[in-house]
mmCIF file of C-alpha atoms in Angstrom:
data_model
loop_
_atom_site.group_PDB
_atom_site.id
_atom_site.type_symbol
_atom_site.label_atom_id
_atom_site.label_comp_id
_atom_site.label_asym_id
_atom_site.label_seq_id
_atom_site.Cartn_x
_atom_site.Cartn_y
_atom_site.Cartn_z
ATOM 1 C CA UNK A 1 97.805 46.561 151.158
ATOM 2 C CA UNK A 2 100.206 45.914 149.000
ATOM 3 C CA UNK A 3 98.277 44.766 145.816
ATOM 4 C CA UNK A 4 96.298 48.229 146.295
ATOM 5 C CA UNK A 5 99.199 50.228 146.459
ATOM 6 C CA UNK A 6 100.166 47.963 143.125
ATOM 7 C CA UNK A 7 96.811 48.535 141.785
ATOM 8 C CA UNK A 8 96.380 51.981 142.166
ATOM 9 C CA UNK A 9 99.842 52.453 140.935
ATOM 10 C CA UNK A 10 98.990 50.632 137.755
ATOM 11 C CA UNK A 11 95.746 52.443 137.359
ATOM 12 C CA UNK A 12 96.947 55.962 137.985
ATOM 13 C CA UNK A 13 100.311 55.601 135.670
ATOM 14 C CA UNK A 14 97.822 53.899 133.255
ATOM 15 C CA UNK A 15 95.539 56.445 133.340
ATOM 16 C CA UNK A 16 98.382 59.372 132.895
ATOM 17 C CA UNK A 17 99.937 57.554 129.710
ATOM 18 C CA UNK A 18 96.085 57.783 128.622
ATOM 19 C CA UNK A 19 96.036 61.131 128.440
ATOM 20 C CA UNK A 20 95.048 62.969 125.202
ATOM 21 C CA UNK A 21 98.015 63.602 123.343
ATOM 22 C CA UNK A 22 98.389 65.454 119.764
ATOM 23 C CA UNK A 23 100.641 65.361 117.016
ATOM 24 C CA UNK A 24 102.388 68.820 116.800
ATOM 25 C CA UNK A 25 104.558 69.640 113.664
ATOM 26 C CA UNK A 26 107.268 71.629 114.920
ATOM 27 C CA UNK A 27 111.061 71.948 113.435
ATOM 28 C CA UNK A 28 113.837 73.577 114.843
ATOM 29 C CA UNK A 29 115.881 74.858 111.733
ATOM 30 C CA UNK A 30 115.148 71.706 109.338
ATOM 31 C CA UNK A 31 117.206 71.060 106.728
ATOM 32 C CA UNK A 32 117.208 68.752 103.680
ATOM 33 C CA UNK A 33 117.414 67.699 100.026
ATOM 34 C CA UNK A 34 115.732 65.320 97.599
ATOM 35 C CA UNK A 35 116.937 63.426 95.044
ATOM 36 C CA UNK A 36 115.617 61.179 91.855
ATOM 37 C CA UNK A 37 116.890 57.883 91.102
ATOM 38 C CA UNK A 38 115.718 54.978 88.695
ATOM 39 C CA UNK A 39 115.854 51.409 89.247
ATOM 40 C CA UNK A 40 114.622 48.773 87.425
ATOM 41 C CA UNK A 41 112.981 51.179 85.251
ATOM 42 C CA UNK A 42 110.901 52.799 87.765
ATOM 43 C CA UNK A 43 111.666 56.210 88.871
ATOM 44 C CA UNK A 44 111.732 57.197 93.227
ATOM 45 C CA UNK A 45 112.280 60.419 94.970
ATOM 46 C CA UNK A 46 113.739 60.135 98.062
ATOM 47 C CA UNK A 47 113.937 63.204 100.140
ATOM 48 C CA UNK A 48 115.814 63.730 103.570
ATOM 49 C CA UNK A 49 115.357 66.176 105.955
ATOM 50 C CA UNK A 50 117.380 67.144 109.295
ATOM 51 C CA UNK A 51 115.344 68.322 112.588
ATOM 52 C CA UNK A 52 112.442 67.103 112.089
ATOM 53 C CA UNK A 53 110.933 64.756 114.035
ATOM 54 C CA UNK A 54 108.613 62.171 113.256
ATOM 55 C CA UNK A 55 105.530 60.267 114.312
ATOM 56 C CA UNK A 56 105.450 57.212 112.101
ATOM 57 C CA UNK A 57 108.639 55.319 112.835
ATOM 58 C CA UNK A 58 112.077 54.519 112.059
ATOM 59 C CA UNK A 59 113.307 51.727 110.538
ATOM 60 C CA UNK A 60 117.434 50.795 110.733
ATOM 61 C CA UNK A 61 119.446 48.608 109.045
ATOM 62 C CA UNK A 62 123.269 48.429 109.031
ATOM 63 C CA UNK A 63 124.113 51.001 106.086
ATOM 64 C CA UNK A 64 121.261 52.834 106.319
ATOM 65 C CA UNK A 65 118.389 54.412 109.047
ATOM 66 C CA UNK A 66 114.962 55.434 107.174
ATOM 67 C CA UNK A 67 112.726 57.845 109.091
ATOM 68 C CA UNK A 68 108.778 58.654 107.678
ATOM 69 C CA UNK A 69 107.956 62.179 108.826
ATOM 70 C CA UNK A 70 106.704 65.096 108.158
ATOM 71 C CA UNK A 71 108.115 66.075 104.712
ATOM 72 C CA UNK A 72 105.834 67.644 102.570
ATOM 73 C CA UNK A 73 105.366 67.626 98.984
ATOM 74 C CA UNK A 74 106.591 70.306 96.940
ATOM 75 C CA UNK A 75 104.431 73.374 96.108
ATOM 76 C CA UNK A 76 103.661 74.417 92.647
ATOM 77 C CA UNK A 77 103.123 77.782 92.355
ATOM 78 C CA UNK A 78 101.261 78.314 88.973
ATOM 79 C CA UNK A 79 101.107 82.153 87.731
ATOM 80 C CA UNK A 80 97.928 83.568 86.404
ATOM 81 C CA UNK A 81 97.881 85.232 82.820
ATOM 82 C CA UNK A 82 97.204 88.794 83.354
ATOM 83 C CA UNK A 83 95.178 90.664 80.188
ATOM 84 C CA UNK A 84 95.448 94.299 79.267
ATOM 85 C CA UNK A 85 92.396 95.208 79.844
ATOM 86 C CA UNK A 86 93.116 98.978 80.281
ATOM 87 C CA UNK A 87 91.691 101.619 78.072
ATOM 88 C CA UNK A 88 95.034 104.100 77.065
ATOM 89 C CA UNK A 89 93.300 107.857 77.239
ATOM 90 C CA UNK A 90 94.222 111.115 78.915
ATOM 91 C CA UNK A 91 91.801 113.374 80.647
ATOM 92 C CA UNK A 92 92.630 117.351 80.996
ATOM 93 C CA UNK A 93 92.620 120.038 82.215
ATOM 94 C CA UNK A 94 92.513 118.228 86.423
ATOM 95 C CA UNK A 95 91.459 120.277 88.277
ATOM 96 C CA UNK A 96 88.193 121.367 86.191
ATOM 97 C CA UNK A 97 85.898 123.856 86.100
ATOM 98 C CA UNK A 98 82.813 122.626 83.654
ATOM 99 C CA UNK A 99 84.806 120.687 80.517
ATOM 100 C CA UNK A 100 86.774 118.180 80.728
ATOM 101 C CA UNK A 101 88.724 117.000 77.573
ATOM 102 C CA UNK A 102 89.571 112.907 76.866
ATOM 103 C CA UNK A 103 92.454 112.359 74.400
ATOM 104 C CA UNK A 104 91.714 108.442 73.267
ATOM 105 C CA UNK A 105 95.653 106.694 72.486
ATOM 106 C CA UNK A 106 94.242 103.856 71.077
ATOM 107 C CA UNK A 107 91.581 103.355 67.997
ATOM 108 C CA UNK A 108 87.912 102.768 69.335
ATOM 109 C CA UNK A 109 84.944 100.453 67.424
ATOM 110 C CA UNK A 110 82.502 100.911 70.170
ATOM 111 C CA UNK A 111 80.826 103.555 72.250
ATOM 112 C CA UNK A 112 82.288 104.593 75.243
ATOM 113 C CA UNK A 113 80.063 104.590 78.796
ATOM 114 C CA UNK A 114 81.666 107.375 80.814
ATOM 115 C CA UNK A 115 80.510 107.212 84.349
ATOM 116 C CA UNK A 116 81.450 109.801 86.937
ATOM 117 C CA UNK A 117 81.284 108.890 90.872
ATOM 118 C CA UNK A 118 81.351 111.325 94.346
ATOM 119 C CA UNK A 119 83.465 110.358 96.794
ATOM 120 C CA UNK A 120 80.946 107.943 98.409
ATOM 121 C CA UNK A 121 80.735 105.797 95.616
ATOM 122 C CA UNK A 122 77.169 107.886 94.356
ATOM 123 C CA UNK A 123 77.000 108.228 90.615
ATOM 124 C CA UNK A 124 76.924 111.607 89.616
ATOM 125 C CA UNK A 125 76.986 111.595 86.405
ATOM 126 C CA UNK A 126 76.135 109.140 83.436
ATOM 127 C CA UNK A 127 76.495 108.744 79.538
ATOM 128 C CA UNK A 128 77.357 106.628 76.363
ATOM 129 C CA UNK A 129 79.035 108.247 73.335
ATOM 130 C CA UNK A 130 80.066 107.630 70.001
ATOM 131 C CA UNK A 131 83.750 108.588 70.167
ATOM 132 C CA UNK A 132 84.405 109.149 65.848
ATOM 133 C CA UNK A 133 87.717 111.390 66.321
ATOM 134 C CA UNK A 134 90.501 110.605 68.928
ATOM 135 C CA UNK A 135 89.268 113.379 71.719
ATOM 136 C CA UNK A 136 85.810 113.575 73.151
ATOM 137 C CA UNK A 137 84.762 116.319 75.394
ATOM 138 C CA UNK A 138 82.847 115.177 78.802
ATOM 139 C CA UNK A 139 79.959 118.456 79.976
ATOM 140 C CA UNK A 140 79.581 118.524 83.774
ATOM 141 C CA UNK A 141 77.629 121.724 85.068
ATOM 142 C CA UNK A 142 76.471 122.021 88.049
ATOM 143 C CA UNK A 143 78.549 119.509 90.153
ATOM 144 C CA UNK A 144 80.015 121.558 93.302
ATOM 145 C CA UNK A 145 83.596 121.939 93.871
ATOM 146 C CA UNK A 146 84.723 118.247 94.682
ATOM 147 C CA UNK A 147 86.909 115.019 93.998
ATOM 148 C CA UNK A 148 85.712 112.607 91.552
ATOM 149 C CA UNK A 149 86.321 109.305 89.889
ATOM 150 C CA UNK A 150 85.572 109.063 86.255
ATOM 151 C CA UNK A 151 85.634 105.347 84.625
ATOM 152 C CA UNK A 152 85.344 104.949 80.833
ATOM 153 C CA UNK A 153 84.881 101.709 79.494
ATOM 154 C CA UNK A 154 84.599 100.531 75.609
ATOM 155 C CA UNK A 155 85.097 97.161 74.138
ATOM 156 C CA UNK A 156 85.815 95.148 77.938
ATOM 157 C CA UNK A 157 88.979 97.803 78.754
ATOM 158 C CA UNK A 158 88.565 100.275 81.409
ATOM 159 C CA UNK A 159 90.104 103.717 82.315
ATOM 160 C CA UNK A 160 89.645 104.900 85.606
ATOM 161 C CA UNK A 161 91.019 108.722 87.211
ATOM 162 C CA UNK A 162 90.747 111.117 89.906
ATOM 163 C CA UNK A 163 89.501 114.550 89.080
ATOM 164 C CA UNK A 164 89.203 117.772 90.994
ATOM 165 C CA UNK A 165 86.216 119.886 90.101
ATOM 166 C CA UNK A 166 87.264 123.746 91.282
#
């Protein structure tokens, strides 16, 4: 009786420290610094970190107790060039009635395609010019009284605006 009482004692504790266990990264207010240092010609980082705990080991000597964890490598955060690709242009009078007037700031080599959209993303109205002076003039009869968005593009830049047909 005894040995089963042993047995099942063995097998049920056995069984328990069996149980699926996971790794969990988890850090109550860590803490920590790195540092470079060179010997023998060869460069090492060495970081250190406080609170967090770790999964691979410890190793401890008398001057010294070295922990492998969970510190991570730093993160390089690399910016992403941003063009001008915006056409410089004013568009009066907003609200319109039939006209509406484009004042160009900037020199243009190509046509312009000027393409006018409901508010459901329908295109109402569609052209190409040859802008030769710094102001073109846009004709849109018979669009009922609504909000639009006009985008003129030329040469890869694009101007985009709201306009209010009375």
């Amino acid at each position: 009786m005894k040995k089963l009482l042993s047995s099942l004692f063995i097998v049920a504790f056995g069984c328990y420290s069996l149980s699926a266990q996971e790794a969990v990264r988890s850090t109550f207010s860590a803490s920590g610094s790195s540092s470079s240092i060179r010997v023998n010609d060869r460069d090492y980082v060495i970081q250190q970190s406080v609170g967090q705990q770790s999964i691979i080991g410890t190793s401890q000597s008398s001057v010294a107790i070295m922990r492998q964890g969970f510190i991570q490598p730093p993160i390089e955060v690399f910016a992403l060039s941003e063009t001008d690709n915006s056409l410089d242009a004013v568009v009066y009078p907003n609200p319109f009635q039939n006209i509406v007037h484009v004042r160009f700031n900037e020199t243009l080599k190509k046509p312009v395609n000027i393409v006018l959209y409901d508010v459901l993303g329908r295109i109402v109205h569609t052209e190409t010019k040859v802008v030769t002076t710094s102001e073109t003039s846009i004709h849109l009869d018979g669009l009922s009284s609504a909000q639009y968005i006009l985008t003129i593009t030329s040469e890869n830049k694009e101007f985009k605006t709201s306009l209010l047909k009375k």
